[in-house]
mmCIF file of C-alpha atoms in Angstrom:
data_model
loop_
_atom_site.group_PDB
_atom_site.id
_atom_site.type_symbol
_atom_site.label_atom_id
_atom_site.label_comp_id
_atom_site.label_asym_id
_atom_site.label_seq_id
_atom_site.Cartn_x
_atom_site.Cartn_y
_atom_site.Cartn_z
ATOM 1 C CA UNK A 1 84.535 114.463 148.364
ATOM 2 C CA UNK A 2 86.419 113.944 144.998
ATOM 3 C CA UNK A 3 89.980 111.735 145.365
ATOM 4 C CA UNK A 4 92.407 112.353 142.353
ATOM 5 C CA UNK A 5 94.756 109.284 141.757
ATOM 6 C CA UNK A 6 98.255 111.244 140.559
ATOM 7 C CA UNK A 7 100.380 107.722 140.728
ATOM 8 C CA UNK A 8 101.161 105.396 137.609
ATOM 9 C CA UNK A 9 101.299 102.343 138.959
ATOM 10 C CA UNK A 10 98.078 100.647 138.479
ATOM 11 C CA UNK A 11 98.601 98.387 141.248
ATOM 12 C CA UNK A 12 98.836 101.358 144.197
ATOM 13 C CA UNK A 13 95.650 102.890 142.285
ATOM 14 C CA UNK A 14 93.285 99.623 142.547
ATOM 15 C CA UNK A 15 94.671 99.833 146.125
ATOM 16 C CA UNK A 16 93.550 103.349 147.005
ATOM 17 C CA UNK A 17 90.170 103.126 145.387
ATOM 18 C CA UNK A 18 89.675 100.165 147.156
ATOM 19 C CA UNK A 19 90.377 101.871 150.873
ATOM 20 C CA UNK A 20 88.115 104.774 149.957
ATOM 21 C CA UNK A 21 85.782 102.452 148.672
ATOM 22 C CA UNK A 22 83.544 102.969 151.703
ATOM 23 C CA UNK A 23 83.276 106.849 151.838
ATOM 24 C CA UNK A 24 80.240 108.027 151.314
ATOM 25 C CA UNK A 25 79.418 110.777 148.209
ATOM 26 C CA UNK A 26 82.765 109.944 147.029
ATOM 27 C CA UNK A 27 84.238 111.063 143.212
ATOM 28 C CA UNK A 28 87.362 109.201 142.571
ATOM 29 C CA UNK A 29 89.538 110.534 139.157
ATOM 30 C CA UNK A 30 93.179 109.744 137.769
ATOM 31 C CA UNK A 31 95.555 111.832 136.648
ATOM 32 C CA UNK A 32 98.543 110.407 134.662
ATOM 33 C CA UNK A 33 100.686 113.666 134.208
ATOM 34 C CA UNK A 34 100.994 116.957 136.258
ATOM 35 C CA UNK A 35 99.206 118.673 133.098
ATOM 36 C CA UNK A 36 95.961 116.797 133.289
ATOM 37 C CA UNK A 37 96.326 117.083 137.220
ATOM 38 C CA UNK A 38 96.211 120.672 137.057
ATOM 39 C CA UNK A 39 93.228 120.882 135.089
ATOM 40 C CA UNK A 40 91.372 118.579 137.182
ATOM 41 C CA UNK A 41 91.898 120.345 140.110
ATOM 42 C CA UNK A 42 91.223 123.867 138.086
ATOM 43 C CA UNK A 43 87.653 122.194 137.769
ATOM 44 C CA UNK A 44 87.082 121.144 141.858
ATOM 45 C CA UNK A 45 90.116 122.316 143.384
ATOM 46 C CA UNK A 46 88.478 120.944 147.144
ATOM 47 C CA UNK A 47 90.278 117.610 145.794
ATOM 48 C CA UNK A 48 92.153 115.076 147.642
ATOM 49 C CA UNK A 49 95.152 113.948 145.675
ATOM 50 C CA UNK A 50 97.023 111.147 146.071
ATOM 51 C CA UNK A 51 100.756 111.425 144.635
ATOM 52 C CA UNK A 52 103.567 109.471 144.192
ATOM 53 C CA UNK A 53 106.093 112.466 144.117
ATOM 54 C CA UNK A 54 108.621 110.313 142.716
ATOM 55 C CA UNK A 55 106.694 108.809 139.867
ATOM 56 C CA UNK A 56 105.554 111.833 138.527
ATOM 57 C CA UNK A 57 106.519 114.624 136.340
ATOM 58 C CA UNK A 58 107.175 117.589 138.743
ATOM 59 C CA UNK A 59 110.696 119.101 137.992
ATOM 60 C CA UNK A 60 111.702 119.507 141.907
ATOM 61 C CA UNK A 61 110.306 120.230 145.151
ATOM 62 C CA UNK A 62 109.855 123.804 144.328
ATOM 63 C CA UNK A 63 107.573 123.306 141.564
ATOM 64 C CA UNK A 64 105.520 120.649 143.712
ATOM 65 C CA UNK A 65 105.434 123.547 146.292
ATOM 66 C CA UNK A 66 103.715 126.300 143.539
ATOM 67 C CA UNK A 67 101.353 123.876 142.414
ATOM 68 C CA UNK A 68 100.490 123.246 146.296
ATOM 69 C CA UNK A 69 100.453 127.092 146.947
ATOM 70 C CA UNK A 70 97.871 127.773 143.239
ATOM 71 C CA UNK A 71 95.368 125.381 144.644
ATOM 72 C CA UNK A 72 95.328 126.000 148.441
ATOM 73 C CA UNK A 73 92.138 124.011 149.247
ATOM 74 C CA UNK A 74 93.773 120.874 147.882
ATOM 75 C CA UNK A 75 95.048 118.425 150.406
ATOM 76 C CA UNK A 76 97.757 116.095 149.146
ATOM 77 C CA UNK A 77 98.416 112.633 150.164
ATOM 78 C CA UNK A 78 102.163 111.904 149.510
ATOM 79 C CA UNK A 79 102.919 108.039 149.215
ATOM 80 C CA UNK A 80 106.694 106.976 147.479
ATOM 81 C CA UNK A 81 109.188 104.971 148.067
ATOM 82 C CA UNK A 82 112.029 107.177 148.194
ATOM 83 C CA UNK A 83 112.157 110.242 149.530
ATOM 84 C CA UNK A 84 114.821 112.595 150.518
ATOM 85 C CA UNK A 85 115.580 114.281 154.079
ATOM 86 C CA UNK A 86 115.928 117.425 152.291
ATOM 87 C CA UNK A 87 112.258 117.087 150.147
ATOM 88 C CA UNK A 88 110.555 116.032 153.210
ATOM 89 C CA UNK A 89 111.947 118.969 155.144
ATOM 90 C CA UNK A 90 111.089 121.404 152.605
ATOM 91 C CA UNK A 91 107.529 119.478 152.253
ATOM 92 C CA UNK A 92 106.877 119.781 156.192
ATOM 93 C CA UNK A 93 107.984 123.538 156.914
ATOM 94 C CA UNK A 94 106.426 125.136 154.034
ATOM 95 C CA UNK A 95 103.060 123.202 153.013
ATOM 96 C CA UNK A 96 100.422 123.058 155.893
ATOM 97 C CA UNK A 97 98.032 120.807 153.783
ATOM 98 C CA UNK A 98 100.462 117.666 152.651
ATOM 99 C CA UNK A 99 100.312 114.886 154.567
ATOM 100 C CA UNK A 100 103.549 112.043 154.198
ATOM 101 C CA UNK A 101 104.146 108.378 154.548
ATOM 102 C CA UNK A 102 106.242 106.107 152.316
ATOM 103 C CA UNK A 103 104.558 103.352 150.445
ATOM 104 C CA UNK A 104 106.022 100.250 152.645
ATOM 105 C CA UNK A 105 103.447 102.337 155.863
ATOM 106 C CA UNK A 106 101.633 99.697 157.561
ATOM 107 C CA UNK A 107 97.946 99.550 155.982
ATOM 108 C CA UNK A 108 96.750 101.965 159.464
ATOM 109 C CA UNK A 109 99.243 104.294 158.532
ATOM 110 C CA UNK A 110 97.584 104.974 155.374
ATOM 111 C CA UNK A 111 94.156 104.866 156.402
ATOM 112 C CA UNK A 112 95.440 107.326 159.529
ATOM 113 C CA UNK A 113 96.393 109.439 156.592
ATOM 114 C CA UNK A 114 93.074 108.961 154.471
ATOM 115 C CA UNK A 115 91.015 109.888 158.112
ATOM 116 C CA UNK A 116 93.217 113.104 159.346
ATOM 117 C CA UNK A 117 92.860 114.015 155.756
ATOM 118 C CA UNK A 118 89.370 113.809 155.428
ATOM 119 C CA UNK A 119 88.877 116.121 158.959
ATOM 120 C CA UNK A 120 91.506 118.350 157.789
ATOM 121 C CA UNK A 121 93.978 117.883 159.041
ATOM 122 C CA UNK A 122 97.722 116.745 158.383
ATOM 123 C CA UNK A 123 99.271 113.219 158.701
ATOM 124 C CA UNK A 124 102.846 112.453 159.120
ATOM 125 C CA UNK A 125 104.043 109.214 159.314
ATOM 126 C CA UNK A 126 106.675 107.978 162.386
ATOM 127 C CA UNK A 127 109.416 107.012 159.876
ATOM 128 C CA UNK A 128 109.116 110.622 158.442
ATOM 129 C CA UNK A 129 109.111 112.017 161.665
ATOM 130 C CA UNK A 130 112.257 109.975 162.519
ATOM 131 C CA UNK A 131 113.797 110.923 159.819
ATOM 132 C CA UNK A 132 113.298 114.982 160.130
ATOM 133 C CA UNK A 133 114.713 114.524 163.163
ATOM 134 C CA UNK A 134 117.762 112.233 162.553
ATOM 135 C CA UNK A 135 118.944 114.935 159.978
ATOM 136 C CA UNK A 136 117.876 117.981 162.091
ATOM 137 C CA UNK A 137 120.919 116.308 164.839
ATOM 138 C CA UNK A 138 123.345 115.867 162.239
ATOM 139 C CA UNK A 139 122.878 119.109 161.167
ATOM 140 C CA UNK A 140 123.264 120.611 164.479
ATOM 141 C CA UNK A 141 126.290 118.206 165.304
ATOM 142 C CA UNK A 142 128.261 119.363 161.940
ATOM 143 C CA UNK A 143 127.401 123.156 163.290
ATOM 144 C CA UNK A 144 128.072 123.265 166.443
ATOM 145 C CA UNK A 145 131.604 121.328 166.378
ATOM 146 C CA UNK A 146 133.222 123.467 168.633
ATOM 147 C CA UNK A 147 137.304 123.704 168.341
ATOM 148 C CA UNK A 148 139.367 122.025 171.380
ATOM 149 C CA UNK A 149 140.142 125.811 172.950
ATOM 150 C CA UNK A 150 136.288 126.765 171.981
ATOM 151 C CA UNK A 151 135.713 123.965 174.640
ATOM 152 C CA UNK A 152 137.910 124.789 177.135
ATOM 153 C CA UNK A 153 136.348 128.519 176.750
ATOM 154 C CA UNK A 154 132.390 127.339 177.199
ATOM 155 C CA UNK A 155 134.028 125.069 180.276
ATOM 156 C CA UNK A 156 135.493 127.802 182.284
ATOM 157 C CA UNK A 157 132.393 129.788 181.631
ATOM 158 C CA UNK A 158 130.665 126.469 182.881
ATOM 159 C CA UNK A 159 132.821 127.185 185.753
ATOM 160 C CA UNK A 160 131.783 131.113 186.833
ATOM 161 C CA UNK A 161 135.464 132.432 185.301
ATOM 162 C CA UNK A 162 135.192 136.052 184.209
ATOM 163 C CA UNK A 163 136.543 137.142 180.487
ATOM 164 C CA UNK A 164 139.622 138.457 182.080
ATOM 165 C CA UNK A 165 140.015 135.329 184.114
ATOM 166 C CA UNK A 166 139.788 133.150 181.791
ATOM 167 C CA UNK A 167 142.338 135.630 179.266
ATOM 168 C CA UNK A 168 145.017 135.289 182.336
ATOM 169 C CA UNK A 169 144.328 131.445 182.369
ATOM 170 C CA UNK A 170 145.728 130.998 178.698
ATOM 171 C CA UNK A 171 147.957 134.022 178.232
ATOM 172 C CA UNK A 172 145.518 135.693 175.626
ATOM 173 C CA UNK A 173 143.917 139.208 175.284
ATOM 174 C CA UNK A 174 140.457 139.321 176.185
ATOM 175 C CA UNK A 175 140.022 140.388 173.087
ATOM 176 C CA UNK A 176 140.903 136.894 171.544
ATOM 177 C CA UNK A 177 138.413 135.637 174.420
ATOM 178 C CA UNK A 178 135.469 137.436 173.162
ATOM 179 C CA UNK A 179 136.373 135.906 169.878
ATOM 180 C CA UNK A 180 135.917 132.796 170.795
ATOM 181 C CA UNK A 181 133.107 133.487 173.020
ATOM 182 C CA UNK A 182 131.122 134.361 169.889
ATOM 183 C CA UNK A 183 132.114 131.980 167.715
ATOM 184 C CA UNK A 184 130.683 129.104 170.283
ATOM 185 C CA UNK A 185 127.975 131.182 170.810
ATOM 186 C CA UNK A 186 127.457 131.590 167.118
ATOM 187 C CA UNK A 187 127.594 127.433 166.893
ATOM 188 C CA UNK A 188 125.544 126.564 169.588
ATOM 189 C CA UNK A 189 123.055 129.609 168.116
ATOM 190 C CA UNK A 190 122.752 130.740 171.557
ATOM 191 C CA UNK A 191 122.770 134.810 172.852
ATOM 192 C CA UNK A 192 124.067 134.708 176.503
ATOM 193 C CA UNK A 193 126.528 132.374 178.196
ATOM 194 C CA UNK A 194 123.831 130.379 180.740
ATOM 195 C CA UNK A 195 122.447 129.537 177.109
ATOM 196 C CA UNK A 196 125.789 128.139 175.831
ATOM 197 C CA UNK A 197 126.422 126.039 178.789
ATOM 198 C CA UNK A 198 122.940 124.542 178.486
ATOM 199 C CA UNK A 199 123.343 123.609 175.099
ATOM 200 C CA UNK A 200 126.975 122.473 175.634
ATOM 201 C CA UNK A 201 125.948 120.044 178.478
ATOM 202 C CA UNK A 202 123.124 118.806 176.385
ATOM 203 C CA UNK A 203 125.790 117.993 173.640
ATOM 204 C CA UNK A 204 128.096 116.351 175.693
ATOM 205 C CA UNK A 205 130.673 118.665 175.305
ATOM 206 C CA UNK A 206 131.041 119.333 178.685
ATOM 207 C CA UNK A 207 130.069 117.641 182.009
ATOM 208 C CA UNK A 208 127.247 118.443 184.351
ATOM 209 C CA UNK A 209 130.373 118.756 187.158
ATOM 210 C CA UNK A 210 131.610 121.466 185.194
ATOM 211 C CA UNK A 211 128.723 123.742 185.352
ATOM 212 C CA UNK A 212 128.792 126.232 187.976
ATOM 213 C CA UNK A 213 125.787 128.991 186.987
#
């Protein structure tokens, strides 16, 4: 197995070759620039790399990605201290070989990360995970603010009203009904009304008592 060192701080690379000090038929090579990376793994591109995304020279995610997707029997190691909901996101949902952790992990995070590497497989670390998810609520939260008659719509749904019920209820058209009746569907990204009230209870927008279906 050859390990390529992509991080500049000398520090973090005595500690790495130190915790794969004890593989067996180990190769262990730096790279100080994504240049000299590249050819490296253009010579033995079954490589493990270790890389501190932030400390080196790749323009933006996207370019990280290409590299990723040129040498697909690499497997990547990411280790920083600073990285971005919206990098790790793109990182998780369109690499299948990159495993994740910052560089404060726990020392059985990172050898977690060296092992699952070494089978194959791909580590994430908790605070990642955690993090993914933390944004992937406030995203949903900012989408699927419904407005205060969107609510009342979804709750007399909740409560087995018909279109033309709920039209007579607040002296609209049932055309204006169905309007809002897609627009909260459209939030809650839901197709069919037992779908909106499940997602609308689970959000708190309206109350268990309110749900008739």
């Amino acid at each position: 197995m050859n390990f390529i060192i992509a991080d500049n701080q000398e520090l973090t690379r005595y500690a790495i070759e130190h915790l794969v000090d004890g593989i067996e038929g180990k190769t262990v090579e730096h790279a100080h620039d994504k240049t000299e990376l590249t050819e490296k793994l253009k010579r033995q591109e079954n490589s493990i790399v270790f890389l501190d995304y932030t400390l080196f020279d790749f323009f933006d995610v996207d370019n990280f990605l290409i590299v990723g997707q040129r040498f697909p029997h690499t497997r990547w190691i990411l280790m920083s201290d600073d990285l971005t909901p919206q990098f790790l996101r793109s990182v998780v949902y369109q690499s299948h070989n990159v495993s994740i952790l910052f560089k404060d992990a726990p020392l059985r995070e990172v050898t977690q990360a060296i092992h699952s590497t070494l089978r194959g497989e791909r580590y994430i670390s908790q605070r990642v995970t955690e993090i993914l998810l933390m944004r992937q609520q406030q995203e949903w939260e900012q989408q699927t603010m419904l407005t205060p008659t969107e609510v009342e719509v979804v709750r007399a749904i909740a409560q087995g009203k018909t279109t033309k019920e709920i039209a007579a209820e607040r002296f609209s058209s049932i055309h204006t009904i169905n309007t809002h009746r897609k627009n909260l569907f459209r939030k809650l990204h839901v197709n069919t009304a037992h779908e909106a009230i499940k997602a609308a209870v689970r959000a708190g927008l309206i109350n268990e008592a309110d749900y008739f279906i």
